[in-house]
Coordinates of C-alpha atoms in Angstrom, one line a residue:
Chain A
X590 CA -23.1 -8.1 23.2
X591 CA -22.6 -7.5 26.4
X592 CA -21.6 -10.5 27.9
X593 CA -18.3 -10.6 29.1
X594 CA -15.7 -13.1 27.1
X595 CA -15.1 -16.4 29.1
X596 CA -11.6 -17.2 28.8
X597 CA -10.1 -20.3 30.1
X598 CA -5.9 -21.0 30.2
X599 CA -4.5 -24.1 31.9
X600 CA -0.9 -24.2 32.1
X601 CA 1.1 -27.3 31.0
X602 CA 4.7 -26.1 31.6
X603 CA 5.0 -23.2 29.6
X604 CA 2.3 -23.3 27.1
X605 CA -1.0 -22.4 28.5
X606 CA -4.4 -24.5 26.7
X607 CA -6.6 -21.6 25.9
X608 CA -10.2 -21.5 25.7
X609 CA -12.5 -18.6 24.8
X610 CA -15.9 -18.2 24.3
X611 CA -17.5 -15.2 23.0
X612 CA -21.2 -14.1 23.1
X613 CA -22.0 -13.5 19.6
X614 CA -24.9 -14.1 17.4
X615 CA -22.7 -14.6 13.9
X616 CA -25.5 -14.0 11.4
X617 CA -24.6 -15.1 8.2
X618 CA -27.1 -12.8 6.2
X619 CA -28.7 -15.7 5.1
X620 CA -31.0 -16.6 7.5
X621 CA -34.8 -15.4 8.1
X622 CA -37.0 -14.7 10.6
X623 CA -39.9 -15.8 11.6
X624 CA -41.8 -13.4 9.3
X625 CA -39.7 -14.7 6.2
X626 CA -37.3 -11.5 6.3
X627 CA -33.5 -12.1 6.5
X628 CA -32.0 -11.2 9.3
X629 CA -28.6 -8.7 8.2
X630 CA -25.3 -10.2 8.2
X631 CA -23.5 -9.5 11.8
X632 CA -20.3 -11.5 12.8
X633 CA -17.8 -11.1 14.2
X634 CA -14.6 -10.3 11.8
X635 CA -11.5 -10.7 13.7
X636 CA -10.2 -11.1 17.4
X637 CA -6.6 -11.0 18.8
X638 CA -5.4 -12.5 22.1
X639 CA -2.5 -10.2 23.7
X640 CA -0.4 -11.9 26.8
X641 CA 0.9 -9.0 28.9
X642 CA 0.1 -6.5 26.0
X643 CA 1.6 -8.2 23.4
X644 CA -0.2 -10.0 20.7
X645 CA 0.3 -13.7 20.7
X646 CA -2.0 -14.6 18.3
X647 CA -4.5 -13.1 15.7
X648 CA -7.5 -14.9 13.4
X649 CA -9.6 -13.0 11.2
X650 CA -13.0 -14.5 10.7
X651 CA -16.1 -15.2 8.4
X652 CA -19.8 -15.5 9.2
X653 CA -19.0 -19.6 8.7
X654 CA -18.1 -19.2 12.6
X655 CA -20.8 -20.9 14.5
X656 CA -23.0 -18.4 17.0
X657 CA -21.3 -17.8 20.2
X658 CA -18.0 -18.9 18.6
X659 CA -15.5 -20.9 20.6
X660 CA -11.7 -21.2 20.1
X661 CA -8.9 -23.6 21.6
X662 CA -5.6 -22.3 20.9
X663 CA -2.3 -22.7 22.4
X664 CA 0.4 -19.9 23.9
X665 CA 4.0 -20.2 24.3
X666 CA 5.9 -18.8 26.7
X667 CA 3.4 -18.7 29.1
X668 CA 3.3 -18.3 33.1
X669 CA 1.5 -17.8 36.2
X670 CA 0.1 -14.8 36.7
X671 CA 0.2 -13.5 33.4
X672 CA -2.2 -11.4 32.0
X673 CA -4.4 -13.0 29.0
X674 CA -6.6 -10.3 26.8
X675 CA -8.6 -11.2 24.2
X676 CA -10.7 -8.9 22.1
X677 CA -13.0 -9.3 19.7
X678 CA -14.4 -6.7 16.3
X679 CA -17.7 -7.1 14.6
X680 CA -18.8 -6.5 11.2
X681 CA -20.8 -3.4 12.9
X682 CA -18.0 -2.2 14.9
X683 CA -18.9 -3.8 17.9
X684 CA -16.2 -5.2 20.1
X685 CA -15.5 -6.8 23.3
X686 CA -12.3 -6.9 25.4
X687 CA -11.7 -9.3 28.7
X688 CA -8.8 -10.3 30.4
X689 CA -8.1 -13.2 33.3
X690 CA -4.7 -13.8 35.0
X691 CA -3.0 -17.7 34.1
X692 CA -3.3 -19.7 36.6
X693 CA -4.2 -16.7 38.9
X694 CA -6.3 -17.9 42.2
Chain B
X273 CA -8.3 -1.4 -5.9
X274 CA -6.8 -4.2 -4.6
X275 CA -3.4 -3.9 -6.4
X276 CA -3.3 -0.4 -5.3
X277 CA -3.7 -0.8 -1.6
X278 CA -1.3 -3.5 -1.6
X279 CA 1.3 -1.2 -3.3
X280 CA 0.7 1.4 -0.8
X281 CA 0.6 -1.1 2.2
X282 CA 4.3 -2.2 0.5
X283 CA 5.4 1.8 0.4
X284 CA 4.6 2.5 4.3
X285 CA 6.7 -1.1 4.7
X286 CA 9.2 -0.1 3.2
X287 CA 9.8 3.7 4.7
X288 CA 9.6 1.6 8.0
X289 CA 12.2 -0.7 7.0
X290 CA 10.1 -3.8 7.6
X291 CA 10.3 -5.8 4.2
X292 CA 14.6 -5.4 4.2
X293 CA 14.1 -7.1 7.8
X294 CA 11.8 -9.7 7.3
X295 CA 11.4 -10.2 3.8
X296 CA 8.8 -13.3 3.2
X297 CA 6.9 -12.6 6.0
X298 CA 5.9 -9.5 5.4
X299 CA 4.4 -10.3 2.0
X300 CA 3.0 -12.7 3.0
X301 CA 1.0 -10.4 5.6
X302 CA 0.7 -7.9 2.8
X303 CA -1.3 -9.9 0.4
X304 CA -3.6 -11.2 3.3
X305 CA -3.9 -7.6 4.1
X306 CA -4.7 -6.7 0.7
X307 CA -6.6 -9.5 -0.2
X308 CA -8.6 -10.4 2.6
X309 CA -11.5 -9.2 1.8
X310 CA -11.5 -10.3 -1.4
X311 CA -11.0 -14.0 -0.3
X312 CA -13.6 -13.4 1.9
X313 CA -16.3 -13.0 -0.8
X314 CA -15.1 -15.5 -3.0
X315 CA -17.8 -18.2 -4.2
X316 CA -15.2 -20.7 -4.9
X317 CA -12.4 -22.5 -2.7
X318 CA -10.0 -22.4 -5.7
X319 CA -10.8 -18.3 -6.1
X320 CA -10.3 -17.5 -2.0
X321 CA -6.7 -19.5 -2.4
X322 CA -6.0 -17.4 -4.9
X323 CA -7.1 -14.4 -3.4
X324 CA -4.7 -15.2 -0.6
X325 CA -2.1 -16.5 -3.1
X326 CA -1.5 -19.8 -1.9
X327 CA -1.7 -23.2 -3.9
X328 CA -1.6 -25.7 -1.0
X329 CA -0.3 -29.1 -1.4
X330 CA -1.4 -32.1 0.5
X331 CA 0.4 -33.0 3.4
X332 CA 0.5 -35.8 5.8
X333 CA 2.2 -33.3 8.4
X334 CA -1.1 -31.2 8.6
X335 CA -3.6 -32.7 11.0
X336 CA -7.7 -31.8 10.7
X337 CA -9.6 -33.7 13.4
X338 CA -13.3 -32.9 12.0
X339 CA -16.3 -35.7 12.3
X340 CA -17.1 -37.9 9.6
X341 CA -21.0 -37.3 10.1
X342 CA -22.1 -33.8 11.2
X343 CA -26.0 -34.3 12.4
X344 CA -26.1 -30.2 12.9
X345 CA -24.5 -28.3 10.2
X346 CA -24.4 -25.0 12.9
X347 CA -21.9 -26.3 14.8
X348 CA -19.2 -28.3 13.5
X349 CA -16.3 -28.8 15.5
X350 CA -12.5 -28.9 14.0
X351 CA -9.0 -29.1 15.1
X352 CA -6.3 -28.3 13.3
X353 CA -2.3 -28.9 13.8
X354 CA 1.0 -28.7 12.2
X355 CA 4.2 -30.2 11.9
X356 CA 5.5 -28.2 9.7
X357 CA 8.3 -26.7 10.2
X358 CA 7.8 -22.8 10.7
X359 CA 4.0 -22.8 10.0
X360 CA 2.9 -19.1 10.5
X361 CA -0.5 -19.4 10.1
X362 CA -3.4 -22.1 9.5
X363 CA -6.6 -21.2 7.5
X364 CA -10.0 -23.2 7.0
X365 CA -12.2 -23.6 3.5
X366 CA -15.3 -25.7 3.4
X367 CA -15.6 -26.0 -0.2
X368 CA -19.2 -26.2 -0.4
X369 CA -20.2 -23.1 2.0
X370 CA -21.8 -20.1 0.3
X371 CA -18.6 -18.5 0.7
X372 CA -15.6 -21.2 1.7
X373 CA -12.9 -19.1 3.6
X374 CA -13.9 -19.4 6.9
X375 CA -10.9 -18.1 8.6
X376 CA -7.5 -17.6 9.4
X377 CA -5.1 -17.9 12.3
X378 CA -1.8 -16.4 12.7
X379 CA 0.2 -18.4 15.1
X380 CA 3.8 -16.9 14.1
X381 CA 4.0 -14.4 17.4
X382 CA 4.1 -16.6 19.8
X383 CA 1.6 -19.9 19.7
X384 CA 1.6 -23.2 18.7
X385 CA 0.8 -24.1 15.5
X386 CA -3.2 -25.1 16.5
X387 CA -6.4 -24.0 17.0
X388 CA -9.7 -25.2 17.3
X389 CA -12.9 -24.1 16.1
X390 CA -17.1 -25.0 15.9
X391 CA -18.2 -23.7 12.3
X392 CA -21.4 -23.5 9.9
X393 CA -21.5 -26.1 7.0
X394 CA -24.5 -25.3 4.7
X395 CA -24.4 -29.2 3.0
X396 CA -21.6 -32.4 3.4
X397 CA -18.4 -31.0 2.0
X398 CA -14.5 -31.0 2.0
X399 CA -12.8 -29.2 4.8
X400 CA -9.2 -28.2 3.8
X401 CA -7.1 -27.5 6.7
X402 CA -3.9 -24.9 5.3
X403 CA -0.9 -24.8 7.1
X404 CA 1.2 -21.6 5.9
X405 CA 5.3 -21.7 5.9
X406 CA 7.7 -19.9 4.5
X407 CA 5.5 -18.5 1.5
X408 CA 4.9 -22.4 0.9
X409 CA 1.2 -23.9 1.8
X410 CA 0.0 -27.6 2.8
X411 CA -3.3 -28.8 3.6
X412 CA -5.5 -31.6 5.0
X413 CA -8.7 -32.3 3.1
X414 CA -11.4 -34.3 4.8
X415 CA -15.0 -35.1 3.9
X416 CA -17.8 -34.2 6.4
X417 CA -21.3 -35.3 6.0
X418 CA -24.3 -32.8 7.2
X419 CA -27.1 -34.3 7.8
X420 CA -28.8 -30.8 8.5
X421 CA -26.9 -28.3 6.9
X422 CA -26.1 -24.8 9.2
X423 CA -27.0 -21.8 6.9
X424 CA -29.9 -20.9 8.3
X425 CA -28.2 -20.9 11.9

């Protein structure tokens, strides 16, 4: 839960290719352990990507998302140097924010 | 309970002036709001679309890149587009999941209409791909086969 989102934008004129990863372990509720028990449901529930503080796009998600879910999606708009936040809420009320810079060096 | 929050969403939309300014949208938003969690739980493709009040029809201008044989059902990845005109947001059912609505994407604020995604398939099932404009839904159907299904993952 603590590791840190990866986020990846490439720039191609002004919409920047995004790619995040987030370390999650998406438990579906349906799934046992090794001793037969099911493991509780834990996933995450939605996340939001903001591009200098304003939110660009927004999923809400199921337990269907595979573990350590990864997303390609694609901003408008975009430039060098902007600032790229996603964050991420659990079904627990965990969450995660990170931030990288487009294009930033 | 459902009704009722989505009345009172409507009521604090209204004070705020937002459904005079942007009509459609905003119920849209409202009944995802409302009814999200219902879709959520629903067993059944055909109950989550209604949940979320859509009846989608095919459409050749919705694109769903998925695999035609999935060896692990844990990871399935998809890509979705649209040409429609306007598309505010894009959702995902995999009709034979435990529960089908997998997700939803609002790409109304400021992305293109796309997104791509790895999800869990229990057993070889249709993926719909919906494209939402205007009130007005289209989707892309595709088979994938699991060879070993992703519930336990």
């Amino acid at each position: 839960m603590n590791e840190p989102i990866r986020i990846r934008a490439t720039l191609q004129g002004d919409v920047a290719d995004v790619r995040v990863r987030m370390a999650h372990p998406m438990e579906t509720g349906l799934r046992k352990d090794a001793d037969g028990r099911l493991v509780p449901i834990h996933y995450i529930r939605t996340f939001i990507a903001r591009l200098n503080g304003t939110v660009v796009f927004e999923a809400q998600t199921s337990q269907a998302i595979s573990r350590n879910p990864v997303f390609g999606f694609k901003l408008t708009g975009a430039k060098a140097g902007d600032k790229l936040a996603v964050t991420w809420q659990d079904s627990r009320g965990g969450s995660r924010t990170d931030e990288v810079l487009i294009g930033g060096s | 309970m459902n009704v009722r929050s989505r009345r009172s969403f409507l009521h604090v939309a209204s004070a705020t002036g937002l459904v005079a300014v942007a009509g459609p949208v905003v119920t849209m938003r409202a009944a995802q709001a409302a009814d999200g969690k219902a879709a959520f739980e629903a067993k059944t493709t055909a109950d989550a679309m209604k949940a979320l009040g859509i009846a989608p029809a095919e459409s050749k201008d919705v694109y769903l890149k998925a695999p035609d044989i999935a060896e692990n059902g844990a990871e399935v990845p998809l890509e979705i587009s649209s040409n429609v005109p306007g598309t505010q947001s894009i959702a995902v059912f995999i009709d034979r999941n435990p529960f089908p609505f997998v997700a939803s994407f609002d790409v109304s604020k400021g992305a293109l209409p796309f997104v791509a995604l790895r999800v869990k398939m229990s057993e070889t099932s249709n993926v719909r791909a919906v494209a939402v404009a205007g009130g007005k839904a289209f989707a892309a159907t595709k088979e994938v086969k699991v060879t070993i299904g992703g519930c336990g993952a």
